[in-house]
Short mmCIF file of C-alpha atoms in Angstrom, two decimals:
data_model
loop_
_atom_site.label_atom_id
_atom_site.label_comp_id
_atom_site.label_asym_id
_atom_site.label_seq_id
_atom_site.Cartn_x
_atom_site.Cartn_y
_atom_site.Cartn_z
CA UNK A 1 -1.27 -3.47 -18.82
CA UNK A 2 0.26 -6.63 -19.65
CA UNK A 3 -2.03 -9.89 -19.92
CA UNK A 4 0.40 -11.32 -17.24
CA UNK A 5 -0.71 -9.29 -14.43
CA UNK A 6 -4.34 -9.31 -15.18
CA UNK A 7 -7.03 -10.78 -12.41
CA UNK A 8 -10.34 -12.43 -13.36
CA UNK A 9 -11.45 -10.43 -9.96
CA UNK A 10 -14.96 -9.01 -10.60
CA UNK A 11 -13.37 -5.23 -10.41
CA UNK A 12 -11.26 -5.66 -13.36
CA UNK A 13 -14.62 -4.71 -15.05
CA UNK A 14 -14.33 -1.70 -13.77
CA UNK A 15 -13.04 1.21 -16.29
CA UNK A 16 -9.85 3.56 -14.88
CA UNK A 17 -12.15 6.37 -13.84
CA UNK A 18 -14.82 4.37 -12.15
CA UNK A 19 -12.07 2.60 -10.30
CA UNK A 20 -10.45 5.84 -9.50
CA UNK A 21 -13.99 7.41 -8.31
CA UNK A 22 -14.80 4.61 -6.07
CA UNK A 23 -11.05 4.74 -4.44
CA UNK A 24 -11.30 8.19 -4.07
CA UNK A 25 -14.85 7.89 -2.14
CA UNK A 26 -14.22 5.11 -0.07
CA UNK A 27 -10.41 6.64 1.32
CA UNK A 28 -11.84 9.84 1.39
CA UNK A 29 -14.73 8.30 4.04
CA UNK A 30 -12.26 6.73 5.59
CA UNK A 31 -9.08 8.96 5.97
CA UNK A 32 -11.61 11.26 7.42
CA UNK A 33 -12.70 9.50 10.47
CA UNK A 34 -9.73 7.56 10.82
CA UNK A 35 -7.13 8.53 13.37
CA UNK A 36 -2.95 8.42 11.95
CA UNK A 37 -0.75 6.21 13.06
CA UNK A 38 3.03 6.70 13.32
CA UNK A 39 5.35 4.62 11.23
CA UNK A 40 7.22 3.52 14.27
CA UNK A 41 4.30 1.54 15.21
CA UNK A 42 4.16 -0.71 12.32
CA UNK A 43 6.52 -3.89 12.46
CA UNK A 44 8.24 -2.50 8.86
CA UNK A 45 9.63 0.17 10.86
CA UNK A 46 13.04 -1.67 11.54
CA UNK A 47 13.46 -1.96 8.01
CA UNK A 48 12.59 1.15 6.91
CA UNK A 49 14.83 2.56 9.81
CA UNK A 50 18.10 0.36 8.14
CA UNK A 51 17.26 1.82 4.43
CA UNK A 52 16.09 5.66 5.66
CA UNK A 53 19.39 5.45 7.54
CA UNK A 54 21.23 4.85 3.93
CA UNK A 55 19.56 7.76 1.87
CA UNK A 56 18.40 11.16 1.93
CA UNK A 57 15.42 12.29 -0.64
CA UNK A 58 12.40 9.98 0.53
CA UNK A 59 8.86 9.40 -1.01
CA UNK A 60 5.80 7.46 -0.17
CA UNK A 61 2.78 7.16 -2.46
CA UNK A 62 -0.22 6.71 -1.19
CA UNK A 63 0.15 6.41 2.40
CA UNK A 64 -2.95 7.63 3.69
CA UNK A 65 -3.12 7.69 7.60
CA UNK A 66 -0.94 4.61 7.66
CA UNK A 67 2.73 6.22 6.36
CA UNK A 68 5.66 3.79 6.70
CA UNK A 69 8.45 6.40 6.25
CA UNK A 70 9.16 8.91 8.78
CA UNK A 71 7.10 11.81 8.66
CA UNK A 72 9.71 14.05 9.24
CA UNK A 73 11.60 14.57 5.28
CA UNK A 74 9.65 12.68 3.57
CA UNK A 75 7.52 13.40 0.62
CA UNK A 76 4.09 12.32 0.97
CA UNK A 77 1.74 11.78 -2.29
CA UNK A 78 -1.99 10.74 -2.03
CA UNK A 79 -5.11 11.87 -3.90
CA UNK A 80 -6.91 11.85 -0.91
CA UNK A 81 -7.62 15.53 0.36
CA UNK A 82 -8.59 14.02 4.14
CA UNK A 83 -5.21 12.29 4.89
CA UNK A 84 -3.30 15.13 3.28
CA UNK A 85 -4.32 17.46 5.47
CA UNK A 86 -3.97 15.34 8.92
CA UNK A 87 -0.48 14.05 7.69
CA UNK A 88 0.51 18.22 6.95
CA UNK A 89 -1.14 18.73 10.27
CA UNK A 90 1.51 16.52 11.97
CA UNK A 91 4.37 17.80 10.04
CA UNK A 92 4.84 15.83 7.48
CA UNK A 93 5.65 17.39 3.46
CA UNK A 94 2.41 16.76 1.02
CA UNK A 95 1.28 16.81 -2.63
CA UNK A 96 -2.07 15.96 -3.92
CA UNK A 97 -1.28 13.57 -6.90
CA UNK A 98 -2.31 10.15 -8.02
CA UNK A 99 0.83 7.53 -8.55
CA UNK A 100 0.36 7.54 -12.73
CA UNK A 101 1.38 10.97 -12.90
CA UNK A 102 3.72 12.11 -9.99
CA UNK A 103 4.79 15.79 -10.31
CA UNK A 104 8.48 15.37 -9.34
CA UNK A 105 11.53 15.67 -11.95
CA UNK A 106 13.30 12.33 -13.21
CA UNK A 107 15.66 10.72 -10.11
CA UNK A 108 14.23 13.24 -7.33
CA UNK A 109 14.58 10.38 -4.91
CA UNK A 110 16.41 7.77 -3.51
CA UNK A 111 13.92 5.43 -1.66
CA UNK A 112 10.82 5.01 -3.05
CA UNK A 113 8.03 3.43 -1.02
CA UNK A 114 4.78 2.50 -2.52
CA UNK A 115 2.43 0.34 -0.60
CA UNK A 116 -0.67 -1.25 -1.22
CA UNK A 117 -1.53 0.96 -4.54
CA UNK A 118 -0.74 -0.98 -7.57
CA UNK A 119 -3.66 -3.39 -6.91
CA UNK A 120 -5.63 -0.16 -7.18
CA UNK A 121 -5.05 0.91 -10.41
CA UNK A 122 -5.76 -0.32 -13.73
CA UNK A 123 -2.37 1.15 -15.56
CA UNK A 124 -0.06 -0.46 -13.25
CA UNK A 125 2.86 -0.44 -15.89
CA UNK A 126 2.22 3.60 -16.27
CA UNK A 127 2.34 3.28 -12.77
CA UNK A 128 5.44 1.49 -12.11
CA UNK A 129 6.63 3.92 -14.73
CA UNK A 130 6.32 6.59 -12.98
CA UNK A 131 8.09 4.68 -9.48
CA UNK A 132 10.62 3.93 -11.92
CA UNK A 133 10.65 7.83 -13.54
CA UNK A 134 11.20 9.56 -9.89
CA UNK A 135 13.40 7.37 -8.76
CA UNK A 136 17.31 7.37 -9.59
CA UNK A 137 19.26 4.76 -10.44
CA UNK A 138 21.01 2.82 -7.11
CA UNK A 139 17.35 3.71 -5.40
CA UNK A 140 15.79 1.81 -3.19
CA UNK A 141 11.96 0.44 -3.91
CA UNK A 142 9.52 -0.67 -0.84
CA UNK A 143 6.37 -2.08 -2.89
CA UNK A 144 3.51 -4.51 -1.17
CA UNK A 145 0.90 -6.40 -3.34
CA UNK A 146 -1.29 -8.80 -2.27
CA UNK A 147 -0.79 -12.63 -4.91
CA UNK A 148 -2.94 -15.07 -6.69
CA UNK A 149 -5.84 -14.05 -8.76
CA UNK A 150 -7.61 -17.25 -7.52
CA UNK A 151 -7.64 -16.07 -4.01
CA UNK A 152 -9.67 -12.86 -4.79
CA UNK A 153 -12.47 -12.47 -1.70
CA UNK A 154 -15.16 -9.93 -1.61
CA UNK A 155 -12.95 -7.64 0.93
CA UNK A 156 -10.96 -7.10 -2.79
CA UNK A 157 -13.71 -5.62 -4.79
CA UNK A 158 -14.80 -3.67 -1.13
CA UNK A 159 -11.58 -1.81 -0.83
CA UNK A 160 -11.31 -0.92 -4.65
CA UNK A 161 -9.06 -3.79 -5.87
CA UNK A 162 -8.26 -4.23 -9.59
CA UNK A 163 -5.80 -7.04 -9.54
CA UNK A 164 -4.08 -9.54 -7.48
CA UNK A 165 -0.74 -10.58 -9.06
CA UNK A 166 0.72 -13.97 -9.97
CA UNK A 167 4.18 -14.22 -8.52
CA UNK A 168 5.84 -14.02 -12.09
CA UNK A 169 3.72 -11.19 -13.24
CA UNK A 170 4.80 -8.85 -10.24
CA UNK A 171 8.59 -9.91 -10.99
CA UNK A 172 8.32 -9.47 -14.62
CA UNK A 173 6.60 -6.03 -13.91
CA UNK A 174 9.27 -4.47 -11.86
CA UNK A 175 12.06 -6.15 -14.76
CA UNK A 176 10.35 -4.24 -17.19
CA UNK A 177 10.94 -0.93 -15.18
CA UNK A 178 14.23 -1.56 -13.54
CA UNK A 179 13.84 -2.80 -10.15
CA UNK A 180 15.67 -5.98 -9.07
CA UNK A 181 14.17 -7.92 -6.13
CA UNK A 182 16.72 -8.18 -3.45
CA UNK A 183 14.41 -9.90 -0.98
CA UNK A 184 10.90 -10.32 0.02
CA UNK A 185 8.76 -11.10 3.55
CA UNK A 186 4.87 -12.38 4.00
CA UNK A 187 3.46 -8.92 4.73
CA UNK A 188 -0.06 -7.70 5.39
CA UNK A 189 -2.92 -6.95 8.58
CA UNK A 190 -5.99 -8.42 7.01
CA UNK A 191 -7.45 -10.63 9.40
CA UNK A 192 -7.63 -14.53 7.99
CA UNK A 193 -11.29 -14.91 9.09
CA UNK A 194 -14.06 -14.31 6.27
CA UNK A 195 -16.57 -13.62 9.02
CA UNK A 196 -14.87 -11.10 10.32
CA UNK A 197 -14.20 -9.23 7.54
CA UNK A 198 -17.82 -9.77 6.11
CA UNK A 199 -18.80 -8.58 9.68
CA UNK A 200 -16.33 -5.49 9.32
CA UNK A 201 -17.88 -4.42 5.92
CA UNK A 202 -21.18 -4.64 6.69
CA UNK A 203 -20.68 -2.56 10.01
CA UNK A 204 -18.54 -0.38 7.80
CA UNK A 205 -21.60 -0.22 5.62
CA UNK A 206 -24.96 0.35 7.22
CA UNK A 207 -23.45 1.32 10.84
CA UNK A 208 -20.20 3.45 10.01
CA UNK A 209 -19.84 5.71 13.13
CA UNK A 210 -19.77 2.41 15.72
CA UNK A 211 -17.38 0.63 12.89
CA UNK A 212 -15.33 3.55 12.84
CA UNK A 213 -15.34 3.37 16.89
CA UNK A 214 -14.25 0.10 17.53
CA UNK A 215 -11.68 0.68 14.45
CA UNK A 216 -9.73 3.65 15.65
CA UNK A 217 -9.93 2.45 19.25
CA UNK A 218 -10.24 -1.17 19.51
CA UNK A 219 -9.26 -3.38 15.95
CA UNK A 220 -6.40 -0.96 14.99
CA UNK A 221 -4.34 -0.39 18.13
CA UNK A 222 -4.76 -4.52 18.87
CA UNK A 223 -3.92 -5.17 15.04
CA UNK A 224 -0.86 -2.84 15.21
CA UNK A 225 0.24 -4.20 18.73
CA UNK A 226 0.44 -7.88 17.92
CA UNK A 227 1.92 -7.45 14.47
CA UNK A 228 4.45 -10.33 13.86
CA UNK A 229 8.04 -9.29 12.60
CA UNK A 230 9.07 -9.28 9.42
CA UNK A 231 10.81 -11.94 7.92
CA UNK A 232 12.96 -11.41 5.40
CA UNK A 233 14.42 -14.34 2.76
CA UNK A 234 16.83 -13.52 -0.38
CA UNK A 235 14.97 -12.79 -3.72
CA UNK A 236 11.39 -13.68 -4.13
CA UNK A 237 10.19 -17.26 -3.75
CA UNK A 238 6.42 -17.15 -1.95
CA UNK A 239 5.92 -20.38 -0.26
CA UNK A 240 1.92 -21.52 -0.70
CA UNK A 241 -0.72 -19.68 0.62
CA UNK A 242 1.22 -16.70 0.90
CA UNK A 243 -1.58 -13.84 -0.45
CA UNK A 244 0.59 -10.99 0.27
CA UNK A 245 3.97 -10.19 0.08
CA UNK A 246 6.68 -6.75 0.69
CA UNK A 247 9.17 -6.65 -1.89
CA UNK A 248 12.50 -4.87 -1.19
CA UNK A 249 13.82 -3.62 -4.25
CA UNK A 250 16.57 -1.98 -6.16
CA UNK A 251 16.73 0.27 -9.01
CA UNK A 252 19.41 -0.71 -11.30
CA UNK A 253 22.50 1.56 -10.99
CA UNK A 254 23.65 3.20 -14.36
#
């Protein structure tokens, strides 16, 4: 990992196997009370409509029971056991693998989507390697991260966060491995109120059958149904207090 895209956040004390452990916990808890949702309900699902229209060999990493690419000939990858068995359930094509070592042969795919996952891990160059290894050149590249190490909260370190990126550092990263940015949007469903989130965790916490309640029936539905749409500009220039961004990229052709 380059010093570039290192975070002073307190989980980047964290070693790779402790940080995989506590991932692997927490999604496992939640994949399996959480209910799936559809990619057609989430506001990237015009764009992932245009670019699914354009190519044929599909994989998402990590998706757990939030997938952004159609279910239906896709390749789904996730090391949590939970959310590969309800996305299989529903139809949907599944391999048990974590993203720094995908068991696929070199330019299997065409669009590549990897969302909210390189935050997780601390190798994200072996990571990005391995986006970059799968996919073939010409590919498309959907990748979210969340920005500035200086707005780390506690939510971060509560959902297993290693890193948040400084613009450069996430465009520098995906230079290194290939990907062009051909242009970016403010992305992301974290609620902007501190209290609610520290309200959220600690029901999450010491009262996790009501949190899980009012999450499947009440916070996710509303947070899904008032979603703002996307808004796309050319390249990637985050205006300020942007703390999250969805990159649209492309894998240079040979």
């Amino acid at each position: 990992m380059t010093t570039a895209s290192f975070t002073s956040g307190p989980s980047a004390a964290r070693t790779d196997a402790e940080l995989i452990g506590s991932n692997k916990r927490f999604y496992d808890a939640l994949w399996s009370e959480a209910k799936l949702f559809a990619p057609e309900r989430f506001n990237t699902w015009p764009l992932v409509s245009e670019l699914a229209a354009q190519t044929s060999r599909r994989l998402e990493v990590a998706p757990g029971l939030r997938p952004r690419l159609p279910l239906a000939d896709t390749q789904f990858v996730d090391l949590s056991r939970p959310a590969l068995a309800e996305l299989g359930r529903s139809g949907a094509r599944v391999a048990n693998a974590m993203i720094g070592a995908l068991p696929f042969r070199d330019a299997s795919f065409d669009f590549v989507c990897a969302f909210d996952i390189l935050e997780h891990v601390v190798d994200d160059e072996g990571a990005l390697g391995e986006l970059a290894r799968v996919a073939e050149p010409g590919a498309r590249l959907l990748l979210s991260v969340p920005l500035h190490p200086e707005a780390w909260t506690p939510f971060d370190d509560f959902v297993g966060h290693y890193r948040r990126y400084e613009p450069e550092a996430i465009r520098d990263l995906l230079s290194r491995h290939g990907f062009a940015i051909e242009r970016s949007a403010v992305y992301g469903m974290q609620p902007k109120s501190s209290k609610l989130l520290d309200l959220g965790q600690y029901f999450l916490t010491h009262h996790r059958a009501r949190a899980m309640w009012w999450y499947n029936r009440v916070f996710m539905p509303l947070g899904v149904r008032f979603q703002k749409p996307l808004v796309f500009t050319e390249g990637f220039q985050p205006a300020p207090g942007v703390d999250e961004v969805l990159l649209v990229c492309r894998k240079a052709p040979l």
